[in-house]
Amino acid sequence: MQLHNFNSGPSILPKEVLDQAAAAIHNFNNTGLSILEIGHRTTHFVDVVTEAQQIIKRLMGLGDDYEVLFLQGGATMQFMQVPMNLLDENGLAAICDNGVWGNKAVKEAKLFGPVAVVSDSTDQKHTYINKQLDLPKGTTYLHITTNNTVEGTQWHQYPQTSSLLIGDMSSDIFCRPTAFHQFDLIYAGAQKNMGAAGVTIVVVKKEILGKTNRPIPAILDYKKHIEAGSLLNTPPVFSIYVSLLTLRWIEAQGGLIEMGKRNNEKAALIYDTIDQLPAFYCPIAKEDRSIMNAVFFLTDPTREAAFLDLCKKEGMIGVKGYRTVGGIRVSMYNALPLSSVQTFCDLMKSFT
Ligand SMILES: *Cc1c(COP(=O)(O)O)cnc(C)c1O
């Protein structure tokens, strides 16, 4: 049976990427060694890091005022590493709490200084994004989660702010042309749209660093990582390599314009189907719906288990909603073909 992988993360990767990664496990770039066996300071691997950094900057349209780092600890570590590096004694972090991940960013930032929650959508169970932001005086940075993976909302236009702008783009990085230049720091765990678990990319504008007096442990200091060319210690070699393969794939497919075209097409199909079928409904405000993660429900909740059973029987992987949200979540990252969404929509239509 053909499987359709709607996993929310780690998630589907292009078949070409898996084939190339598998080959490199045995023989990396004709070195006769596995990618798992090479030294991280050899030119072979330094070239991998350099090329991945170059492609990321090219896709983002960013220049030499930004640096690209490959770090560990997941996007979750960035919830504390960002305030640790950026928030000084007199500063304040303004954070949008539009779901599970933004909420964690709030909790961690509080360990380093005052935090103002400037967009809170808990009143409507995070089914929309409150975009009326009122930043307090003295705000050092505004932090947004560009795509709320769990709740199925996404910022389609970013807020204008005179403070720094920080984006957790873990679940929608490289999904379409994006105003990356609006951001001073962007981070993303690779395992949703960019590669394998184990590496987080951080893209940071150099001039914003070094402004806090707080002592920062070397391993958590962005400046130290920059000085070391993202090779401060042993990096997650294989994960970085899989990211490079995925980045090459994105460019070869036609870059972010092509990714956006495909993702918009998939999203339009799934939301149109949900909106047309009385057995399903999507509570997310239309203007905030995510093109990466469609979150929706059965009109009759007692039929949810039967629908999930049918999905399982038909090879639809990973479509059960997040445990605190329930319902259905269909994740449609870059590598998911339109045909998988079509097959899923046909299944929904057959479930009357
Ligand atoms: C998955 C996810 C995270 C957490 O990523 P980890 O790599 O597991 O730490 C954070 N933010 C968003 C938006 C996510 O989707």
Short mmCIF file of C-alpha atoms and ligand atoms in Angstrom, two decimals:
data_model
loop_
_atom_site.label_atom_id
_atom_site.label_comp_id
_atom_site.label_asym_id
_atom_site.label_seq_id
_atom_site.Cartn_x
_atom_site.Cartn_y
_atom_site.Cartn_z
CA MET A 1 0.00 0.00 0.00
CA GLN A 2 1.25 3.48 -0.80
CA LEU A 3 1.76 5.59 2.32
CA HIS A 4 1.03 9.31 2.47
CA ASN A 5 3.19 11.02 5.06
CA PHE A 6 1.41 13.93 6.76
CA ASN A 7 3.63 13.84 9.86
CA SER A 8 4.01 17.17 11.65
CA GLY A 9 7.71 16.69 12.39
CA PRO A 10 10.03 14.99 11.83
CA SER A 11 8.30 14.82 8.51
CA ILE A 12 8.46 13.87 4.87
CA LEU A 13 11.68 14.52 2.93
CA PRO A 14 12.18 14.37 -0.84
CA LYS A 15 13.00 10.87 -2.09
CA GLU A 16 16.11 12.21 -3.90
CA VAL A 17 17.38 13.54 -0.56
CA LEU A 18 16.88 10.18 1.14
CA ASP A 19 18.67 8.38 -1.70
CA GLN A 20 21.64 10.75 -1.61
CA ALA A 21 21.83 10.63 2.19
CA ALA A 22 21.73 6.83 2.10
CA ALA A 23 24.56 6.74 -0.45
CA ALA A 24 26.64 9.13 1.65
CA ILE A 25 26.33 6.81 4.65
CA HIS A 26 28.43 4.36 2.67
CA ASN A 27 30.65 6.62 0.61
CA PHE A 28 30.61 10.37 1.04
CA ASN A 29 31.65 12.32 -2.06
CA ASN A 30 33.95 9.50 -3.20
CA THR A 31 36.08 9.81 -0.09
CA GLY A 32 35.69 6.10 0.56
CA LEU A 33 34.43 7.06 4.03
CA SER A 34 30.95 7.37 5.43
CA ILE A 35 29.58 10.85 6.18
CA LEU A 36 29.34 9.44 9.72
CA GLU A 37 33.09 8.82 9.81
CA ILE A 38 34.62 12.04 8.52
CA GLY A 39 36.13 14.71 10.71
CA HIS A 40 34.09 17.86 11.10
CA ARG A 41 37.15 20.04 10.47
CA THR A 42 38.16 18.36 7.22
CA THR A 43 37.73 20.40 4.05
CA HIS A 44 35.11 17.86 2.97
CA PHE A 45 32.83 18.85 5.78
CA VAL A 46 33.76 22.52 5.97
CA ASP A 47 32.63 22.66 2.32
CA VAL A 48 29.26 21.19 3.34
CA VAL A 49 28.77 23.88 5.99
CA THR A 50 29.87 26.67 3.64
CA GLU A 51 27.60 25.57 0.81
CA ALA A 52 24.60 25.17 3.15
CA GLN A 53 25.21 28.67 4.54
CA GLN A 54 25.45 30.08 1.02
CA ILE A 55 22.21 28.46 -0.15
CA ILE A 56 20.35 29.63 2.97
CA LYS A 57 21.47 33.22 2.39
CA ARG A 58 20.65 32.99 -1.30
CA LEU A 59 17.14 31.64 -0.63
CA MET A 60 16.63 34.35 2.00
CA GLY A 61 18.10 37.11 -0.14
CA LEU A 62 20.30 38.21 2.77
CA GLY A 63 23.80 39.67 2.62
CA ASP A 64 26.96 39.63 4.68
CA ASP A 65 25.37 41.52 7.57
CA TYR A 66 23.76 38.20 8.53
CA GLU A 67 25.41 34.98 9.73
CA VAL A 68 24.07 31.44 9.46
CA LEU A 69 24.69 29.00 12.32
CA PHE A 70 23.94 25.30 12.73
CA LEU A 71 23.21 24.64 16.38
CA GLN A 72 21.85 21.86 18.56
CA GLY A 73 19.21 21.79 21.27
CA GLY A 74 16.31 22.19 18.88
CA ALA A 75 14.13 25.23 18.37
CA THR A 76 13.29 24.72 22.04
CA MET A 77 16.77 25.81 23.03
CA GLN A 78 16.27 29.06 21.11
CA PHE A 79 13.41 29.93 23.48
CA MET A 80 16.16 30.60 26.06
CA GLN A 81 19.19 31.30 23.87
CA VAL A 82 17.51 34.28 22.19
CA PRO A 83 16.71 36.14 25.45
CA MET A 84 20.04 35.10 26.98
CA ASN A 85 21.93 36.75 24.09
CA LEU A 86 19.66 39.69 23.35
CA LEU A 87 17.84 40.81 26.45
CA ASP A 88 19.71 43.26 28.66
CA GLU A 89 18.85 44.50 32.15
CA ASN A 90 16.81 47.45 30.90
CA GLY A 91 15.16 45.63 28.06
CA LEU A 92 11.90 43.84 27.60
CA ALA A 93 10.84 40.98 25.35
CA ALA A 94 7.48 41.35 23.60
CA ILE A 95 6.24 37.92 22.63
CA CYS A 96 3.23 36.74 20.68
CA ASP A 97 1.51 33.84 22.39
CA ASN A 98 -0.53 32.27 19.64
CA GLY A 99 -0.11 28.67 20.65
CA VAL A 100 1.95 25.95 22.27
CA TRP A 101 5.32 27.09 20.92
CA GLY A 102 4.89 30.82 21.48
CA ASN A 103 3.77 30.03 25.01
CA LYS A 104 7.00 28.15 25.66
CA ALA A 105 8.97 31.10 24.29
CA VAL A 106 7.21 33.33 26.84
CA LYS A 107 8.01 31.03 29.76
CA GLU A 108 11.69 30.72 28.90
CA ALA A 109 12.24 34.45 28.20
CA LYS A 110 10.88 35.25 31.67
CA LEU A 111 14.00 33.62 33.11
CA PHE A 112 16.07 36.45 31.62
CA GLY A 113 14.01 39.59 31.99
CA PRO A 114 10.60 41.20 31.78
CA VAL A 115 8.22 39.86 29.14
CA ALA A 116 5.08 41.40 27.69
CA VAL A 117 2.65 39.09 25.91
CA VAL A 118 1.52 41.34 23.07
CA SER A 119 -0.67 39.01 21.07
CA ASP A 120 -2.72 36.48 22.93
CA SER A 121 -5.32 34.39 21.16
CA THR A 122 -6.21 32.06 24.03
CA ASP A 123 -9.65 33.72 24.23
CA GLN A 124 -10.60 31.90 21.03
CA LYS A 125 -8.49 28.79 21.55
CA HIS A 126 -5.83 30.11 19.17
CA THR A 127 -8.07 29.84 16.11
CA TYR A 128 -6.81 33.20 14.86
CA ILE A 129 -3.80 35.48 15.29
CA ASN A 130 -4.37 38.72 17.12
CA LYS A 131 -2.37 41.13 14.95
CA GLN A 132 -3.17 44.32 16.90
CA LEU A 133 0.17 44.61 18.66
CA ASP A 134 0.83 47.24 21.26
CA LEU A 135 4.51 47.16 22.14
CA PRO A 136 5.46 48.67 25.51
CA LYS A 137 8.14 51.38 25.64
CA GLY A 138 11.59 49.87 25.96
CA THR A 139 10.82 46.73 23.97
CA THR A 140 14.10 45.17 22.87
CA TYR A 141 12.58 42.64 20.54
CA LEU A 142 9.30 41.30 19.27
CA HIS A 143 9.14 37.52 18.95
CA ILE A 144 6.63 35.81 16.70
CA THR A 145 6.03 32.18 15.76
CA THR A 146 5.57 32.59 12.01
CA ASN A 147 3.58 29.34 11.74
CA ASN A 148 1.74 27.82 14.67
CA THR A 149 2.35 24.17 13.90
CA VAL A 150 -0.04 22.79 16.49
CA GLU A 151 -2.94 25.22 16.05
CA GLY A 152 -2.81 25.65 12.25
CA THR A 153 -2.40 29.44 12.02
CA GLN A 154 0.28 31.39 10.15
CA TRP A 155 1.39 34.98 9.82
CA HIS A 156 0.89 35.92 6.16
CA GLN A 157 2.30 39.38 6.67
CA TYR A 158 4.80 40.23 9.37
CA PRO A 159 4.33 43.04 11.87
CA GLN A 160 6.18 46.30 11.30
CA THR A 161 8.12 47.21 14.39
CA SER A 162 10.85 49.62 15.45
CA SER A 163 12.19 47.01 17.88
CA LEU A 164 14.15 43.98 16.71
CA LEU A 165 12.05 41.25 15.13
CA ILE A 166 12.69 37.59 15.96
CA GLY A 167 10.98 34.73 14.13
CA ASP A 168 10.54 31.09 15.09
CA MET A 169 10.14 29.72 11.56
CA SER A 170 10.51 26.05 12.51
CA SER A 171 7.47 24.88 10.60
CA ASP A 172 7.30 27.21 7.62
CA ILE A 173 10.86 28.09 6.72
CA PHE A 174 11.34 28.07 2.93
CA CYS A 175 7.66 27.31 2.26
CA ARG A 176 7.34 30.35 -0.04
CA PRO A 177 8.98 33.70 -0.79
CA THR A 178 9.21 35.42 2.58
CA ALA A 179 10.27 38.88 3.80
CA PHE A 180 13.28 37.45 5.64
CA HIS A 181 14.97 40.88 5.63
CA GLN A 182 12.34 42.14 8.09
CA PHE A 183 13.87 39.90 10.74
CA ASP A 184 16.95 40.42 12.89
CA LEU A 185 17.07 36.80 13.97
CA ILE A 186 15.37 33.76 12.49
CA TYR A 187 15.56 30.24 13.85
CA ALA A 188 14.15 26.91 12.77
CA GLY A 189 14.52 23.30 13.80
CA ALA A 190 15.39 21.47 10.59
CA GLN A 191 13.09 18.48 11.00
CA LYS A 192 9.92 19.99 9.56
CA ASN A 193 10.74 21.64 6.28
CA MET A 194 14.49 21.50 5.96
CA GLY A 195 16.00 18.17 6.84
CA ALA A 196 16.58 15.66 9.60
CA ALA A 197 16.19 16.21 13.34
CA GLY A 198 19.29 17.24 15.28
CA VAL A 199 20.14 20.65 13.87
CA THR A 200 18.61 24.09 14.24
CA ILE A 201 19.49 26.92 11.91
CA VAL A 202 19.92 30.38 13.32
CA VAL A 203 20.24 33.34 10.97
CA VAL A 204 21.26 36.44 12.84
CA LYS A 205 22.11 40.02 11.99
CA LYS A 206 25.57 40.50 13.43
CA GLU A 207 25.08 44.06 14.64
CA ILE A 208 22.43 43.06 17.21
CA LEU A 209 24.87 40.90 19.20
CA GLY A 210 27.14 41.87 22.08
CA LYS A 211 24.74 44.35 23.65
CA THR A 212 24.09 42.55 26.92
CA ASN A 213 26.45 42.45 29.91
CA ARG A 214 25.21 39.08 31.04
CA PRO A 215 27.92 36.39 31.10
CA ILE A 216 27.03 33.84 28.43
CA PRO A 217 28.44 30.30 28.43
CA ALA A 218 30.49 29.84 25.24
CA ILE A 219 28.29 27.08 23.85
CA LEU A 220 25.25 29.37 24.11
CA ASP A 221 26.93 32.50 22.79
CA TYR A 222 26.00 33.30 19.17
CA LYS A 223 29.14 35.46 18.85
CA LYS A 224 31.41 32.58 19.79
CA HIS A 225 29.70 30.34 17.24
CA ILE A 226 30.11 32.99 14.56
CA GLU A 227 33.80 33.42 15.37
CA ALA A 228 34.22 29.64 15.07
CA GLY A 229 32.44 29.44 11.71
CA SER A 230 29.64 27.36 13.27
CA LEU A 231 32.26 24.77 14.25
CA LEU A 232 32.71 25.70 17.91
CA ASN A 233 32.37 22.06 18.88
CA THR A 234 31.41 18.94 16.96
CA PRO A 235 28.27 19.87 15.07
CA PRO A 236 25.54 17.40 14.05
CA VAL A 237 27.42 16.42 10.89
CA PHE A 238 24.84 14.12 9.33
CA SER A 239 21.88 16.40 10.06
CA ILE A 240 23.67 19.35 8.50
CA TYR A 241 24.44 17.25 5.44
CA VAL A 242 20.77 16.25 5.05
CA SER A 243 19.84 19.93 5.30
CA LEU A 244 22.33 20.72 2.53
CA LEU A 245 20.76 18.05 0.32
CA THR A 246 17.29 19.46 1.01
CA LEU A 247 18.44 23.01 0.33
CA ARG A 248 19.94 21.91 -3.00
CA TRP A 249 16.66 20.18 -3.80
CA ILE A 250 14.67 23.36 -3.07
CA GLU A 251 16.87 25.36 -5.45
CA ALA A 252 16.78 22.68 -8.14
CA GLN A 253 12.98 22.58 -8.00
CA GLY A 254 12.75 26.30 -8.68
CA GLY A 255 13.38 27.87 -5.28
CA LEU A 256 10.89 29.53 -3.02
CA ILE A 257 8.62 30.72 -5.82
CA GLU A 258 8.02 27.13 -6.86
CA MET A 259 7.67 25.96 -3.22
CA GLY A 260 5.08 28.67 -2.64
CA LYS A 261 3.16 27.72 -5.76
CA ARG A 262 3.00 24.06 -4.74
CA ASN A 263 2.16 24.77 -1.12
CA ASN A 264 -0.60 27.24 -2.00
CA GLU A 265 -2.12 24.70 -4.35
CA LYS A 266 -2.12 21.95 -1.71
CA ALA A 267 -3.53 24.28 0.95
CA ALA A 268 -6.29 25.59 -1.34
CA LEU A 269 -7.33 22.04 -2.15
CA ILE A 270 -7.57 20.85 1.45
CA TYR A 271 -9.34 23.94 2.82
CA ASP A 272 -11.82 24.05 -0.11
CA THR A 273 -12.61 20.40 0.48
CA ILE A 274 -13.12 20.88 4.24
CA ASP A 275 -15.30 23.96 3.69
CA GLN A 276 -17.47 22.11 1.16
CA LEU A 277 -18.06 18.95 3.15
CA PRO A 278 -20.65 19.11 5.94
CA ALA A 279 -18.93 16.27 7.83
CA PHE A 280 -15.86 18.46 8.49
CA TYR A 281 -15.21 22.00 9.63
CA CYS A 282 -12.19 24.22 10.09
CA PRO A 283 -12.53 26.77 12.92
CA ILE A 284 -9.43 28.73 11.91
CA ALA A 285 -10.02 32.31 10.70
CA LYS A 286 -9.68 32.19 6.90
CA GLU A 287 -7.10 34.96 6.72
CA ASP A 288 -4.84 33.19 9.24
CA ARG A 289 -5.00 29.62 7.97
CA SER A 290 -1.65 27.88 7.70
CA ILE A 291 -0.52 26.56 4.33
CA MET A 292 1.68 24.05 6.19
CA ASN A 293 -0.61 22.53 8.84
CA ALA A 294 -4.36 22.29 8.29
CA VAL A 295 -6.17 21.76 11.61
CA PHE A 296 -9.84 20.77 11.44
CA PHE A 297 -12.54 18.73 13.11
CA LEU A 298 -15.43 16.40 12.44
CA THR A 299 -18.78 18.10 12.79
CA ASP A 300 -19.92 15.06 14.75
CA PRO A 301 -17.01 14.40 17.15
CA THR A 302 -18.26 10.89 17.88
CA ARG A 303 -17.19 9.96 14.34
CA GLU A 304 -13.59 11.11 14.76
CA ALA A 305 -12.27 7.70 15.80
CA ALA A 306 -13.93 6.07 12.78
CA PHE A 307 -12.37 8.61 10.45
CA LEU A 308 -8.92 8.11 11.99
CA ASP A 309 -9.35 4.35 11.61
CA LEU A 310 -10.17 4.81 7.95
CA CYS A 311 -7.11 7.03 7.51
CA LYS A 312 -4.92 4.36 9.06
CA LYS A 313 -6.40 1.68 6.83
CA GLU A 314 -5.75 3.78 3.74
CA GLY A 315 -2.12 4.60 4.56
CA MET A 316 -2.59 8.21 5.75
CA ILE A 317 0.20 8.75 8.27
CA GLY A 318 0.27 11.31 11.09
CA VAL A 319 -3.15 12.94 10.70
CA LYS A 320 -4.31 12.82 14.31
CA GLY A 321 -4.45 16.30 15.85
CA TYR A 322 -2.04 17.37 18.61
CA ARG A 323 -3.01 15.87 21.96
CA THR A 324 -4.21 19.13 23.52
CA VAL A 325 -6.13 20.21 20.41
CA GLY A 326 -7.66 16.99 19.13
CA GLY A 327 -9.32 16.70 15.75
CA ILE A 328 -7.31 16.23 12.57
CA ARG A 329 -4.06 17.85 11.50
CA VAL A 330 -2.74 17.43 8.00
CA SER A 331 0.82 18.70 7.60
CA MET A 332 1.80 19.56 4.03
CA TYR A 333 5.48 20.43 4.04
CA ASN A 334 7.51 21.13 0.89
CA ALA A 335 8.24 17.49 0.07
CA LEU A 336 4.60 16.36 0.29
CA PRO A 337 3.26 15.88 -3.25
CA LEU A 338 -0.08 17.33 -4.32
CA SER A 339 -1.21 13.78 -5.12
CA SER A 340 -1.12 12.89 -1.40
CA VAL A 341 -3.45 15.78 -0.61
CA GLN A 342 -5.72 14.75 -3.49
CA THR A 343 -5.88 11.19 -2.17
CA PHE A 344 -6.66 12.47 1.33
CA CYS A 345 -9.42 14.75 0.01
CA ASP A 346 -10.97 11.85 -1.89
CA LEU A 347 -10.99 9.88 1.34
CA MET A 348 -12.77 12.74 3.15
CA LYS A 349 -15.37 12.88 0.38
CA SER A 350 -15.98 9.15 0.70
CA PHE A 351 -16.59 9.53 4.45
CA THR A 352 -20.19 10.65 4.47
C1 LIG B 1 8.48 21.82 16.39
C2 LIG B 1 8.54 23.23 16.80
C3 LIG B 1 9.37 23.66 17.85
C4 LIG B 1 10.18 22.71 18.69
O1 LIG B 1 11.22 22.20 17.96
P1 LIG B 1 12.31 21.22 18.64
O2 LIG B 1 13.32 21.11 17.54
O3 LIG B 1 11.61 19.94 18.96
O4 LIG B 1 12.85 21.87 19.85
C5 LIG B 1 9.40 25.01 18.13
N1 LIG B 1 8.68 25.90 17.43
C6 LIG B 1 7.87 25.51 16.42
C7 LIG B 1 7.09 26.54 15.67
C8 LIG B 1 7.77 24.17 16.08
O5 LIG B 1 6.97 23.79 15.08
#
